[in-house]
């Protein structure tokens, strides 16, 4: 279930951020893409996917990442959520999409 959940989170974040999976997993420092990855890390952690699995699943997708990068991205979103209502709305929409998509899979 964890890999399926990760795939759903990746898809939901890509849809909400209006980008392809390939764009999301591109090595770039463009703010929109970095923010999308950080949102993905945050939601994965909220869905109780361990960092080691996030790292493994991203590696399977061809995107090598360090454990600390996942922690940093999760913390950045956590810190910004309280003061940034736009970010909070995006994250909440992503989470709602994830829940809806998982309901469709496990019905």
XYZ file of C-alpha atoms in Angstrom, residues 3-22 24-25 32 35-44 47 49 87 89-105:
53
model
C 4.153 2.520 -2.857
C 0.629 2.995 -4.182
C 0.058 5.798 -1.683
C 3.320 7.441 -2.732
C 2.326 7.227 -6.407
C -1.061 8.790 -5.625
C 0.584 11.616 -3.668
C 3.013 12.262 -6.508
C 0.143 12.378 -9.019
C -2.042 14.614 -6.824
C 0.740 17.126 -6.203
C 1.655 17.187 -9.900
C -1.998 17.814 -10.800
C -2.432 20.606 -8.241
C 0.851 22.258 -9.201
C 0.071 21.856 -12.915
C 3.244 19.983 -13.826
C 4.227 16.579 -15.139
C 5.875 13.883 -13.080
C 8.982 14.361 -15.215
C 8.610 17.309 -10.651
C 11.507 14.854 -10.676
C 7.761 26.114 -8.213
C 7.965 23.798 -3.567
C 6.046 20.957 -5.235
C 8.604 18.404 -4.066
C 8.498 19.848 -0.546
C 4.695 19.581 -0.547
C 5.021 15.971 -1.675
C 7.468 15.244 1.179
C 5.114 16.901 3.667
C 2.070 14.922 2.530
C 4.045 11.675 2.465
C 0.394 9.823 5.407
C 5.383 7.139 4.788
C 0.098 27.329 0.582
C -5.085 25.819 0.482
C -2.816 24.076 -2.038
C -1.716 21.473 0.514
C -5.308 20.874 1.642
C -6.446 20.427 -1.978
C -3.615 17.959 -2.568
C -4.552 16.007 0.549
C -8.229 15.968 -0.478
C -7.215 14.681 -3.934
C -5.031 11.992 -2.366
C -7.875 10.815 -0.128
C -10.319 10.780 -3.048
C -7.888 8.862 -5.280
C -7.090 6.324 -2.560
C -10.829 5.827 -1.956
C -11.182 4.965 -5.645
C -8.373 2.414 -5.444
